[in-house]
XYZ file of C-alpha atoms in Angstrom:
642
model
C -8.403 -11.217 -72.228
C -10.502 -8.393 -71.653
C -9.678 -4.831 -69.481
C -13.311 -4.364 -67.637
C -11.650 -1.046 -66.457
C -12.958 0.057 -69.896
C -16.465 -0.916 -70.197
C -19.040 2.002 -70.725
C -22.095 2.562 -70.252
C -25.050 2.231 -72.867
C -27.675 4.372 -71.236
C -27.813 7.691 -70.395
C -29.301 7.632 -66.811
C -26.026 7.879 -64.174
C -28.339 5.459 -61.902
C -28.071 2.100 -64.393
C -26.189 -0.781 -63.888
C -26.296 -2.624 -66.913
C -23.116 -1.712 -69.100
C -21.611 -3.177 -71.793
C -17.930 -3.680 -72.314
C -15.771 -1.665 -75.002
C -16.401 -3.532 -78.778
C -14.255 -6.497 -79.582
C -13.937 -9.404 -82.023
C -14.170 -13.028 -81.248
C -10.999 -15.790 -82.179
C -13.529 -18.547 -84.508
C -16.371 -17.967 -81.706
C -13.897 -18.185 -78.693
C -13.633 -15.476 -75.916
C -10.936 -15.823 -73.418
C -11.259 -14.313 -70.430
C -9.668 -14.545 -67.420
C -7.301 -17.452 -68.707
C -10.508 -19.382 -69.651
C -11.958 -20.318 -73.217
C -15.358 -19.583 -73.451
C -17.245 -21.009 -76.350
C -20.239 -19.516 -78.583
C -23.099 -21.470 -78.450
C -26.598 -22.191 -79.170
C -28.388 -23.094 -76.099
C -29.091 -22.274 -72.389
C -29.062 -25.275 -70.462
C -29.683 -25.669 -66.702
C -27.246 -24.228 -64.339
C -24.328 -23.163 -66.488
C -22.513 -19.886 -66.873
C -22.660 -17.847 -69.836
C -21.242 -14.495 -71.426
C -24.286 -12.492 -73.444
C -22.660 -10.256 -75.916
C -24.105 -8.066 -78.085
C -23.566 -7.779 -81.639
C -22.820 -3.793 -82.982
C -23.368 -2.676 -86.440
C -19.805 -3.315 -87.365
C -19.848 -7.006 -86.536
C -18.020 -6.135 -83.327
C -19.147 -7.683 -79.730
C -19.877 -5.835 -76.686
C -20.487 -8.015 -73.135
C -23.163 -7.463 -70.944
C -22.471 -6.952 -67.106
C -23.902 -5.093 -64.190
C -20.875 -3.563 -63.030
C -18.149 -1.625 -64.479
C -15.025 -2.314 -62.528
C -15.999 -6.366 -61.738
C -15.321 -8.801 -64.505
C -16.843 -11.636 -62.771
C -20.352 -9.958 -63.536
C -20.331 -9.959 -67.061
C -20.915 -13.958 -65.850
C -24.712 -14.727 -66.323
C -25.913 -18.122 -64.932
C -29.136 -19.487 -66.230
C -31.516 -21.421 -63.598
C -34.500 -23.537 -64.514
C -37.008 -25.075 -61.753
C -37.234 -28.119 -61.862
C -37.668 -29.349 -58.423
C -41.357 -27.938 -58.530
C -44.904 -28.807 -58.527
C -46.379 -29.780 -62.023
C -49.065 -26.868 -61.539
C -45.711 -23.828 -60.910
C -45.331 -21.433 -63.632
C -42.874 -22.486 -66.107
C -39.631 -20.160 -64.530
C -35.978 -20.203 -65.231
C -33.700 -17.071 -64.355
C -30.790 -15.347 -65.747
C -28.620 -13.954 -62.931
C -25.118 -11.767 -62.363
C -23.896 -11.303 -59.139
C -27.114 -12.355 -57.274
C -29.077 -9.658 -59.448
C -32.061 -11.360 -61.774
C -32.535 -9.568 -65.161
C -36.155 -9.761 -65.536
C -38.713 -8.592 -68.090
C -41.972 -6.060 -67.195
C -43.943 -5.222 -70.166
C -41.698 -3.175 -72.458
C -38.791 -2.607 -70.185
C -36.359 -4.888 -67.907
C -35.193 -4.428 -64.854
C -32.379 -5.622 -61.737
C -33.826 -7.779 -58.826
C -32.583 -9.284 -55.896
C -34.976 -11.858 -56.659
C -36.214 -14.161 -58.845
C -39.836 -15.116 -57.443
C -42.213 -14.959 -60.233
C -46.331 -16.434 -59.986
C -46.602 -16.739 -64.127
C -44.859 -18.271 -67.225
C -41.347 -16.462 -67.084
C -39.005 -18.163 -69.797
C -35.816 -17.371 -71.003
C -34.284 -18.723 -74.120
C -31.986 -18.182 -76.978
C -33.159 -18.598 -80.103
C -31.530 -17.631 -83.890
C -29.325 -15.231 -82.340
C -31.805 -13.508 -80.696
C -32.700 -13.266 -76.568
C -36.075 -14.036 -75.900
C -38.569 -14.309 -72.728
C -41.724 -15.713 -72.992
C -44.671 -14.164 -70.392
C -48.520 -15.213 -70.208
C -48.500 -17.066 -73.695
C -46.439 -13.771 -75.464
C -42.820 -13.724 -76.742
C -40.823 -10.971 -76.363
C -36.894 -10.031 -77.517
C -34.518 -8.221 -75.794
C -32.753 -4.628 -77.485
C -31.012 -1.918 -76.614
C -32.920 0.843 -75.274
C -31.207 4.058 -74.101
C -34.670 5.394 -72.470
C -35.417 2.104 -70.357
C -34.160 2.749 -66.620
C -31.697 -0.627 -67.301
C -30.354 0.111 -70.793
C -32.281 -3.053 -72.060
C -35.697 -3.202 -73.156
C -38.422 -5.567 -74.687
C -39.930 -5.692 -78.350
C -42.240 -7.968 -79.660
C -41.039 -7.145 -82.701
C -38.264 -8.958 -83.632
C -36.787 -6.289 -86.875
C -36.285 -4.216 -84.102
C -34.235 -6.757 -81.359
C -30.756 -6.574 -80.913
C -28.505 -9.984 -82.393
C -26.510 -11.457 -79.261
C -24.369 -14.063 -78.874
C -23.774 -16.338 -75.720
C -20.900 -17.979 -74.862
C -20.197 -21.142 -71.865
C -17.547 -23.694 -70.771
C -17.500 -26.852 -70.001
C -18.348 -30.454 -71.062
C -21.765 -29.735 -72.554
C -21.838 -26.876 -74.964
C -24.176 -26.627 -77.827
C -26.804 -28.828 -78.966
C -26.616 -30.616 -82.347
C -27.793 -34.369 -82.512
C -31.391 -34.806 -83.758
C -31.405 -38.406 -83.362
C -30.500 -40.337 -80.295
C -28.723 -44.185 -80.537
C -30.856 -47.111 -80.344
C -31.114 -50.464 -79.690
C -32.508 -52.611 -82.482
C -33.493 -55.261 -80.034
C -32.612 -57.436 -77.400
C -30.339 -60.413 -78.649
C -30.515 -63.874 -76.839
C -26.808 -65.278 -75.339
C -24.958 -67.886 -77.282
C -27.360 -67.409 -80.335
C -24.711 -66.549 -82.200
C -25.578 -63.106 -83.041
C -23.456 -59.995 -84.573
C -22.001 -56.893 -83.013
C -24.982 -54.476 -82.722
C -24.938 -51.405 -84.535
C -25.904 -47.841 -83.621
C -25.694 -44.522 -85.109
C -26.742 -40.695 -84.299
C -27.137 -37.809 -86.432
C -26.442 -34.468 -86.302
C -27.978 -31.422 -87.421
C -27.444 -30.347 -91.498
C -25.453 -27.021 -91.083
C -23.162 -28.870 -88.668
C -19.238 -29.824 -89.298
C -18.755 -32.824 -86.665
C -14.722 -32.615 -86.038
C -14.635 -35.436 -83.880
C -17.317 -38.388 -82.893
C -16.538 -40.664 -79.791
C -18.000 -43.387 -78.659
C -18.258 -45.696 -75.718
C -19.366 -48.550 -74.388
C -19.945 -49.226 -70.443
C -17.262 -46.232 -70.255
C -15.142 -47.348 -72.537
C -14.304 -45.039 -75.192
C -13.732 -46.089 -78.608
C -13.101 -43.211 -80.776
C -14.097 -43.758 -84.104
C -14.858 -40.365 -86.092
C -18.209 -41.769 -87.359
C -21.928 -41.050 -86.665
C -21.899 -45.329 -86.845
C -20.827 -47.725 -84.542
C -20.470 -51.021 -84.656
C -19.544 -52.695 -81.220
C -17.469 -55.533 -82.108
C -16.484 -55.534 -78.343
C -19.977 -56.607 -77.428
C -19.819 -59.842 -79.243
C -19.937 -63.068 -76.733
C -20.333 -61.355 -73.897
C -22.209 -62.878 -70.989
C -25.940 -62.265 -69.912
C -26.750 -58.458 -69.163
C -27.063 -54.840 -69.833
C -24.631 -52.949 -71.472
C -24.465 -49.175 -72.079
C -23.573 -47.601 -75.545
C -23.535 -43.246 -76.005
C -21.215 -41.266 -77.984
C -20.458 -37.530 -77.658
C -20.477 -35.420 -80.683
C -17.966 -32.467 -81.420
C -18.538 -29.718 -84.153
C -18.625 -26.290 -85.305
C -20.913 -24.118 -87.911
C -20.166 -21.557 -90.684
C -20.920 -19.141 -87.743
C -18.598 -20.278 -85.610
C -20.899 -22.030 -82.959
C -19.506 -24.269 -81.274
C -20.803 -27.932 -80.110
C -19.808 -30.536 -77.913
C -23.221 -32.740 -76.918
C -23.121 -36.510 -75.376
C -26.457 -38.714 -76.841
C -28.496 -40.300 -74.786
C -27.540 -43.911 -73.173
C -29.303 -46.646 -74.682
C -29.560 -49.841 -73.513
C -28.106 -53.068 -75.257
C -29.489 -56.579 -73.694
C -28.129 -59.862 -74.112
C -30.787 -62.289 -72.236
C -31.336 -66.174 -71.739
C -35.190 -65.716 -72.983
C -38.427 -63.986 -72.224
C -40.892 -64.483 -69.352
C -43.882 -64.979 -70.113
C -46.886 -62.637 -69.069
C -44.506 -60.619 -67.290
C -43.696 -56.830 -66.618
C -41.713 -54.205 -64.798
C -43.659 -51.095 -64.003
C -42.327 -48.143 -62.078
C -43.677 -44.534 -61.562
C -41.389 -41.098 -60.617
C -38.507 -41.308 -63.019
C -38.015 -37.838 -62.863
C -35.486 -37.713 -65.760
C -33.155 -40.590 -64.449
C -33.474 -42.604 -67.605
C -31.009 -44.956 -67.201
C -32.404 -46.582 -63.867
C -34.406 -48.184 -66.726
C -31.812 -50.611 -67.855
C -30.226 -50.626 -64.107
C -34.206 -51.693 -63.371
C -34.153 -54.876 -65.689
C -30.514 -56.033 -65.382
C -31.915 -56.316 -61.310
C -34.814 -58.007 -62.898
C -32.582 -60.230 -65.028
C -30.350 -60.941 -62.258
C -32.934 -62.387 -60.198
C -34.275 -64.496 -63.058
C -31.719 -66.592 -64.576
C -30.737 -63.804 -66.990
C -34.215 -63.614 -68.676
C -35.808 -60.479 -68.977
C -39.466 -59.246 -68.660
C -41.864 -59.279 -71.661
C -42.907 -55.654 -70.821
C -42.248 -52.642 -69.524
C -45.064 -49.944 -68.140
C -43.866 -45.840 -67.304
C -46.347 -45.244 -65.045
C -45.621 -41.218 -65.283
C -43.158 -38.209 -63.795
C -40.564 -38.771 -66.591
C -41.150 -35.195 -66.103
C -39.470 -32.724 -63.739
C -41.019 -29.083 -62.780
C -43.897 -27.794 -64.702
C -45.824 -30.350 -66.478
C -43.987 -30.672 -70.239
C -45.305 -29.493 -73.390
C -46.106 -31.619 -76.271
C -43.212 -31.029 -78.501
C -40.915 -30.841 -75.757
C -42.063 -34.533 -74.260
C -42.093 -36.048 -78.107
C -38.683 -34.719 -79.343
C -36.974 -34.502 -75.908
C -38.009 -36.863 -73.284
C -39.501 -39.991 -75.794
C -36.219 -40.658 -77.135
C -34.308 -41.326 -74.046
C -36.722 -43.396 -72.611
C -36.679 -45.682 -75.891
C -32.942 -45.651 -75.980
C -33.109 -47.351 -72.437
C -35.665 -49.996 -73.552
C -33.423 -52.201 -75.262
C -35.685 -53.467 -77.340
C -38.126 -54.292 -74.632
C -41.981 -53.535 -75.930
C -43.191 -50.597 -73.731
C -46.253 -48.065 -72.963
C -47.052 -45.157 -70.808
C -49.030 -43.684 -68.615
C -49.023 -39.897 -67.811
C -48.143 -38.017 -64.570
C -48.604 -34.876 -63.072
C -45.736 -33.554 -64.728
C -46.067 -35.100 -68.254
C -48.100 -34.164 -71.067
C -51.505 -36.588 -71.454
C -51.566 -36.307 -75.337
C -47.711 -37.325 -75.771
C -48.206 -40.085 -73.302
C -51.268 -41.180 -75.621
C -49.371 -40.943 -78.650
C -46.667 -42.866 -77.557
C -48.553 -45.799 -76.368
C -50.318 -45.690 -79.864
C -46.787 -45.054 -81.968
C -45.924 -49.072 -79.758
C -48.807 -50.263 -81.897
C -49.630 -53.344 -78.669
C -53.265 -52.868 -78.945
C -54.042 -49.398 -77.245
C -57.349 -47.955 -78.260
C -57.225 -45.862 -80.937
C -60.176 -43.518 -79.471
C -58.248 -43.454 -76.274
C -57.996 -39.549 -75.068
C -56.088 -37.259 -72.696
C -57.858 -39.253 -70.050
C -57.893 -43.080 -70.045
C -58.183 -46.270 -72.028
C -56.657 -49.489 -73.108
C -53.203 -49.018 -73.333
C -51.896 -52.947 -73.809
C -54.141 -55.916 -75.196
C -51.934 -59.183 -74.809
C -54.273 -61.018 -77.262
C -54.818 -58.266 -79.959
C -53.566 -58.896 -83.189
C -51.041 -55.773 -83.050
C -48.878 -57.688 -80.548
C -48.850 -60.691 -82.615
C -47.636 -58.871 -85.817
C -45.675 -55.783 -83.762
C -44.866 -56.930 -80.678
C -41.594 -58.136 -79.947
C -40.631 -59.066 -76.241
C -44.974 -58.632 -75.456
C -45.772 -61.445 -78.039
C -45.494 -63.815 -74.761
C -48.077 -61.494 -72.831
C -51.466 -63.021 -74.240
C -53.037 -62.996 -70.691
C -52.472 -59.358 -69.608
C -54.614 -56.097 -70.332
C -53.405 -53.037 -69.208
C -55.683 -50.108 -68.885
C -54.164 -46.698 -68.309
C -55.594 -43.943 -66.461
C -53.008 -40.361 -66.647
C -53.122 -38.170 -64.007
C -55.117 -35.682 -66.176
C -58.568 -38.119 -65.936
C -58.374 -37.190 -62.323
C -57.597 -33.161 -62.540
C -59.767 -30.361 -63.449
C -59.025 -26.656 -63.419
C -61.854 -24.034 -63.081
C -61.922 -20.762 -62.542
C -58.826 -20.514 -61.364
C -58.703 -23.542 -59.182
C -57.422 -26.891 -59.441
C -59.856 -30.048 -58.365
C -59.276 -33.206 -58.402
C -61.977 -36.038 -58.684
C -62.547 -39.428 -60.542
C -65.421 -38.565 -62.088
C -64.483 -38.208 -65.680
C -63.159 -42.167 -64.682
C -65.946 -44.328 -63.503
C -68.040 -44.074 -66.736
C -65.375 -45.283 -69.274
C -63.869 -47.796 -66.862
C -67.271 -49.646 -66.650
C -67.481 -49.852 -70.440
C -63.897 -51.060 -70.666
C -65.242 -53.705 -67.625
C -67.825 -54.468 -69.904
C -67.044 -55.751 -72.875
C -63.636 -57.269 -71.344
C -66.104 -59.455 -69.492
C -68.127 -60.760 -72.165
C -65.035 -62.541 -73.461
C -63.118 -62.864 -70.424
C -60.653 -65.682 -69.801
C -58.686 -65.239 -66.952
C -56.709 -62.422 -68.424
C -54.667 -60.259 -65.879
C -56.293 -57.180 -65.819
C -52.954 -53.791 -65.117
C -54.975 -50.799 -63.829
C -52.040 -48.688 -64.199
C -52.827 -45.365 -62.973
C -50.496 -42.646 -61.857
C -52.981 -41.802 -58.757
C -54.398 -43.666 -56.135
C -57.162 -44.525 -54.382
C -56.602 -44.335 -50.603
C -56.307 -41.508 -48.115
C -53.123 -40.469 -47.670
C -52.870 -40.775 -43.837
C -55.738 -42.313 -43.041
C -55.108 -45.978 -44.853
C -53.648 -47.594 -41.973
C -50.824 -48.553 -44.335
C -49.938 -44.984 -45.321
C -46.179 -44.924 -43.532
C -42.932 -43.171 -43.832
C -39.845 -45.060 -44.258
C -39.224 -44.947 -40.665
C -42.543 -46.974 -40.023
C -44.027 -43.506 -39.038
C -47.651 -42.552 -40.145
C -47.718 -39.848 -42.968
C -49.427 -36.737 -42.293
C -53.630 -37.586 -42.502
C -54.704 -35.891 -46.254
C -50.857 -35.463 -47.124
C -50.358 -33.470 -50.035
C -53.979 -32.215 -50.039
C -56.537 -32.842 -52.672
C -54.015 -33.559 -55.604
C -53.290 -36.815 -53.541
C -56.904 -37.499 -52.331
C -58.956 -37.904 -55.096
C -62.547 -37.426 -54.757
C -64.655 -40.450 -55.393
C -62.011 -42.857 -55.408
C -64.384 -44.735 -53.454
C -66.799 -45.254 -56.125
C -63.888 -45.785 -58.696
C -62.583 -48.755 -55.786
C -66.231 -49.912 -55.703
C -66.470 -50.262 -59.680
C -63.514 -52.363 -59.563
C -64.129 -54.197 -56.138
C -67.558 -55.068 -57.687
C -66.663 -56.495 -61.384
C -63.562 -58.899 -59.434
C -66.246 -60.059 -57.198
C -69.204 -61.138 -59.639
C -67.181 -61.996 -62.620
C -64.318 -63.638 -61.173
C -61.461 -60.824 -62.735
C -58.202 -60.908 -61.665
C -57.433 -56.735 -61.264
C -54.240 -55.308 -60.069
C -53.942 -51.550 -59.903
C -50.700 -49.816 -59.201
C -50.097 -46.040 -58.454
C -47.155 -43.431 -58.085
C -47.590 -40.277 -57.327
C -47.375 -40.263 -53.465
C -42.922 -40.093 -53.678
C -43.250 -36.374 -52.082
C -45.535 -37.193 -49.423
C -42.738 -39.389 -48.106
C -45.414 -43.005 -48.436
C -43.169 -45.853 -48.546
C -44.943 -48.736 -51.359
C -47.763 -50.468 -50.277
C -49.241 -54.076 -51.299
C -53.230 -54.735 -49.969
C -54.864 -57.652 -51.876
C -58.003 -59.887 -51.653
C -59.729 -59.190 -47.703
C -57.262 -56.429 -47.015
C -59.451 -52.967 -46.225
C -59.106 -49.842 -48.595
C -59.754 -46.909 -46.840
C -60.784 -44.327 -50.254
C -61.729 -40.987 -50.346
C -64.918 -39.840 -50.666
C -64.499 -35.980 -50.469
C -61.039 -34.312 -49.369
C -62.790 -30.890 -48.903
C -65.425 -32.836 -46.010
C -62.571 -35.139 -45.056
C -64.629 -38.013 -45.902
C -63.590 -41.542 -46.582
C -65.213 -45.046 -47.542
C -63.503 -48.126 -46.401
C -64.115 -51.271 -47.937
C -62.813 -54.949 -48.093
C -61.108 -55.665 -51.389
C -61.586 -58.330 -54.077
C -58.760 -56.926 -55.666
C -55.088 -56.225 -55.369
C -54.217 -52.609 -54.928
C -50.201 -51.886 -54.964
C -47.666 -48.986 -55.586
C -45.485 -48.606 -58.868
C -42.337 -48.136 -57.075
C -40.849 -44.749 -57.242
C -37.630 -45.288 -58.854
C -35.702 -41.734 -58.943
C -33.246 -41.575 -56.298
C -33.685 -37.847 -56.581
C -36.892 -36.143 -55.778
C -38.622 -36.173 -52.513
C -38.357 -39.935 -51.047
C -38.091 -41.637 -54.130
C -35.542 -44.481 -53.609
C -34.610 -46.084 -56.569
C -37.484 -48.969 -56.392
C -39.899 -50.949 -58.694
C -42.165 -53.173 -59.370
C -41.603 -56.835 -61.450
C -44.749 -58.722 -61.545
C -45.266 -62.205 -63.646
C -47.838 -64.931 -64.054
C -47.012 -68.260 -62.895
C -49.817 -70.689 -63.729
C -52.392 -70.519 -60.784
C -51.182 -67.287 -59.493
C -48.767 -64.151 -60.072
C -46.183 -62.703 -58.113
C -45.537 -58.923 -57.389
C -41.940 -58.407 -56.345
C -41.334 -54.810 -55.050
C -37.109 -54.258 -55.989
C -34.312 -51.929 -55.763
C -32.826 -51.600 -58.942
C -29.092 -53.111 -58.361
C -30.053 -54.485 -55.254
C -32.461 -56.923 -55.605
C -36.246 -58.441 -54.076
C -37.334 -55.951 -51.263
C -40.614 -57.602 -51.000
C -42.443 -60.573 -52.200
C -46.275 -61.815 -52.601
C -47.940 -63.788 -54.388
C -51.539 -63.992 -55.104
C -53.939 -66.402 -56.051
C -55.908 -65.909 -59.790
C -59.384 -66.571 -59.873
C -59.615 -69.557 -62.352
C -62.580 -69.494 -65.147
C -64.011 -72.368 -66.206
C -64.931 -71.129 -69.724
C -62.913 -69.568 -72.710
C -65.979 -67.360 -73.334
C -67.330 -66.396 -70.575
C -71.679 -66.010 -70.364
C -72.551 -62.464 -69.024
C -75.040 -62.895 -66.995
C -77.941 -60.499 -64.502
C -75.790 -60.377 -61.696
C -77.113 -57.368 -59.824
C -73.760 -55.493 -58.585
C -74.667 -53.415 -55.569
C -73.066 -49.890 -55.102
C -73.685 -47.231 -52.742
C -73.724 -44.283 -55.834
C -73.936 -45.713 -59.343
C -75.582 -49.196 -60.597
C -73.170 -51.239 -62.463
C -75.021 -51.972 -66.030
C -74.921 -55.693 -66.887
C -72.645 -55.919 -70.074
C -75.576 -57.527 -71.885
C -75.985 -58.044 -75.505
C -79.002 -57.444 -77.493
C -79.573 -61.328 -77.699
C -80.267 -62.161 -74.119
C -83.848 -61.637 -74.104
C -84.404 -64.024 -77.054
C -82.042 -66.479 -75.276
C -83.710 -66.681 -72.041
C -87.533 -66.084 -73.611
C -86.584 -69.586 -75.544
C -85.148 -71.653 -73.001
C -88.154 -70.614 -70.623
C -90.493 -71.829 -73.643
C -88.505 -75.006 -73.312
C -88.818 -75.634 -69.685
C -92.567 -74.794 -69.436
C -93.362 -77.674 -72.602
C -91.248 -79.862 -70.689
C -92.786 -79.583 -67.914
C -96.302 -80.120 -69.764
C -95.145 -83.036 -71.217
C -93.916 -84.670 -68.052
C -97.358 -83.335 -66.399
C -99.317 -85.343 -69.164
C -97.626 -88.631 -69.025
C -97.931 -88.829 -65.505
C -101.477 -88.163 -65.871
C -101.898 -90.989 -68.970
C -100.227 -93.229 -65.829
């Protein structure tokens, strides 16, 4: 236990507050103070405590407060936003006593607050303190002429080593690869006790591995499981993590719990059938609370696919790395084996959401961008040779559009419009219609379409109407009238069933929506001129379901929509609770396997619709009006001969 009585100052200048207490050793990288065990680690994570020391030239530690006669502020809690806008500068905080330590150039300094406009990052990295500003990196040393003691470097020979230390149930990081589910299993099929495993960074001694299932700890001392207790069990969805204990040559210490991943045990697949939500905002595991509601309400059968419709993201939109090796694996571990894609959000990163439609190999264009493309093909021949639960989805197309197609920034500014959109969403419209057969076709876009506000629909939970242009232009999307006329257009003169289902709108306190065929969209036109376009729809226009429980007026909901026969249902749920709300909607029937593209003129107040037309059509029609004329010639001259 330490005497703070003793600590002394670093820096020259009477007026300083930072100090540092007199050297000591650590006990196998464990501090006690004040009758508690505080562990080194090698991490800041969100909203934990932690004691900074620094290392002197003699191996000896030195802790870092603000005061000389208060132990309690050697104690440095680290913040990160998260709550936040996708477009706030990345921020998080380290903080003693209500005073910030922040970084200014070459020097650091006390403030009472933490408000910052740009990138301000703290992190801990090799031993080393770092902040990250504006795109630069900079580490933190001693500095006996800076006003705090502490100064910058962007040099890193000439930073100080420190060490942190923390409490608690999460302490270091270590596992680099999170449990699994190798697939769904069906009930009474006889199958074996699944099988999962993590591992663990290479300099890392693991003292002590335990595992559990649905709570249930089963200690076992391995990095592999096998859960024998999971054999016979009934229909439904059954939770599997384990939490990893260990040390390194250097003393850090670790104590991290994996990811939860899903195991299912189901009476079958439905066919042509999916759950999509939007908003997940880090809640991974009201994934598998999602389809055991979905499960319950179908005779134990689960859904043959599963579409993230974005916001798996909280605060500032998530870099590419971070999304790939952070977020990707906890949203597969919840899957249980269920085929899935994705769709980006405001807060996600469009090239990770790309890739990780691509790495599910189900058909999703290979040129798609950042923007918007084919994201699911029911019929392709990946899902026949990679799909699993999605090989009984040959009648639904998904096309994904992430929030990025819609956002722009210039010149300091942010617009939003659907420009980028309309051009590649008529060639998708295109060719699908020269071969199309009924197929369900999944707009799934993070954004809408309507005016928030002004579609009559546009409530609070309390049956209340939202604020008109909620959530300014980020919500209202210019030209989402021409994007709802594209689509309005192609469902009317070539018979496609569309369905497109948003997010997005959680924070402006919208409750989910359903308008289908004769229903009136009321679109935006232009958010800065208040302008909308209202039009009757030919197709069926629906939220995701916003299923945090967490951020703004998210409420834990969903969507579960399936084909049955002549029509499809869309069932708006609660995951654990059950049906909220139920349609069902009547498919346009074709009478052909391959459709004939024909002239149809499509009418549109901004932008002709091209006919998908091949480079045949001419011929065709130049020969069957040959046909018809020496018919009629030849009927002409018997009746004459008569």
């Amino acid at each position: 236990m330490f005497s703070f009585p003793y600590m002394s100052s670093f820096s020259v200048n009477a007026a300083e507050r930072l100090v540092l207490s007199e050297p000591f050793y650590n006990e196998d990288g464990v501090i006690t103070l004040n009758d508690r065990e505080w562990y080194k680690v090698n991490y800041f994570e969100k909203d934990k405590p932690y004691l900074i020391a620094v290392v002197n030239d003699d191996g000896t530690e030195s802790l870092l407060t603000n005061k000389a006669d208060d132990s309690e502020s050697c104690v440095w809690n680290y913040e990160r936003r998260t709550n936040t806008t996708s477009t706030t500068a990345p921020h998080t905080a380290l903080s003693s006593n209500f005073n910030y330590l922040m970084c200014y150039g070459n020097e650091t300094d006390m403030k009472w607050s933490s408000y910052i406009s740009s990138d301000s990052v703290w992190s801990y990295e090799d031993g080393f303190l770092c902040y990250y500003a504006d795109n630069e990196k900079y580490y933190v040393t001693l500095d006996s002429e800076s006003r705090t003691g502490l100064g910058c470097t962007s040099d890193i020979y000439l930073a100080d080593k420190v060490n942190i230390y923390t409490h608690g149930q999460r302490l270091g990081v270590c596992i680099t690869k999170q449990p699994v589910s190798e697939g769904y299993v069906i009930a009474d099929s006889g199958y074996s006790a699944p099988s999962y495993s993590v591992e663990v960074s290479e300099n890392v001694v693991v003292d002590s591995v335990s595992w559990y299932v649905d709570d249930e700890i089963f200690r076992t001392d391995s990095l592999d499981f096998t859960a024998y207790s999971l054999e016979n069990q009934p229909v439904g969805v059954h939770q599997i993590k384990c939490l990893v204990e260990g040390h390194d040559a250097e003393n850090t210490h670790y104590r991290e719990t994996s990811a939860s991943a899903s195991f299912i045990i189901t009476n079958g697949v439905m066919e042509n059938s999916f759950i999509t939500f939007s908003d997940l905002h880090e809640e991974f595991t009201m994934i598998g609370k999602a389809v055991e509601t979905v499960m319950n309400e179908n005779n134990g059968c689960i859904p043959s696919l599963i579409i993230c419709t974005g916001d798996w993201v909280n605060g500032p939109s998530g870099d590419y790395d971070r999304v790939m090796e952070w977020y990707y694996p906890r949203l597969v571990s919840q899957f249980g084996g269920i085929d899935a894609v994705f769709v980006a959000g405001n807060h996600d990163n469009s090239s990770a959401a790309v890739k990780m439609s691509q790495n599910a190999v189900l058909g999703a264009d290979k040129e798609f961008d950042n923007y918007n493309g084919v994201i699911f093909n029911g019929s392709s021949d990946e899902v026949f040779i990679n799909g699993k639960s999605s090989k009984n989805s040959s009648d639904l197309i998904v096309y994904g559009l992430n929030f990025s197609s819609a956002d722009e920034y210039t010149e300091g500014n942010w617009y939003y419009n659907y420009d980028r959109v309309i051009s590649r969403v008529k060639s998708f419209l295109d060719e699908t219609a020269k071969h199309y057969n009924g197929e369900l076709i999944v707009f799934s876009a993070h954004s809408g379409l309507h005016a928030v506000g002004i579609q009559p629909e546009s409530i609070n939970p309390n049956s209340e109407n939202v604020t008109q242009w909620g959530g300014g232009s980020a919500y209202n999307i210019d030209n989402s009238d021409k994007l709802a006329e594209i689509l309005n257009s192609y469902a009317e003169n070539y018979g496609m069933n569309i369905l497109y289902l948003f997010g997005h709108n959680h924070s402006r306190k919208e409750t989910e929506m359903f308008l289908t065929n004769g229903d009136t969209l009321v679109s935006t036109h232009s958010f800065d001129n208040r302008a909308t376009v209202s039009d009757i729809l030919k197709f069926t226009y629906a939220h995701s379901g916003y299923i945090s429980n967490e951020i703004g007026c998210a409420d834990g909901n969903f969507s579960f929509i399936k084909i049955n026969g002549s029509s499809y249902s869309y069932d708006l749920m609660k995951a654990e609770n059950g049906i909220i709300k139920h349609y069902d909607v009547d498919l346009k029937q074709t009478e052909s396997a391959d459709i004939t593209v024909t002239s149809t003129a499509v009418s549109s107040k901004y932008d002709k619709v091209d006919s998908p037309h091949t480079a045949d059509d001419f011929s065709v029609v130049l020969w069957l009006g040959l046909i018809v004329f020496v018919g009629m010639a030849w009927r002409l001259r018997r009746r004459n001969n008569n």
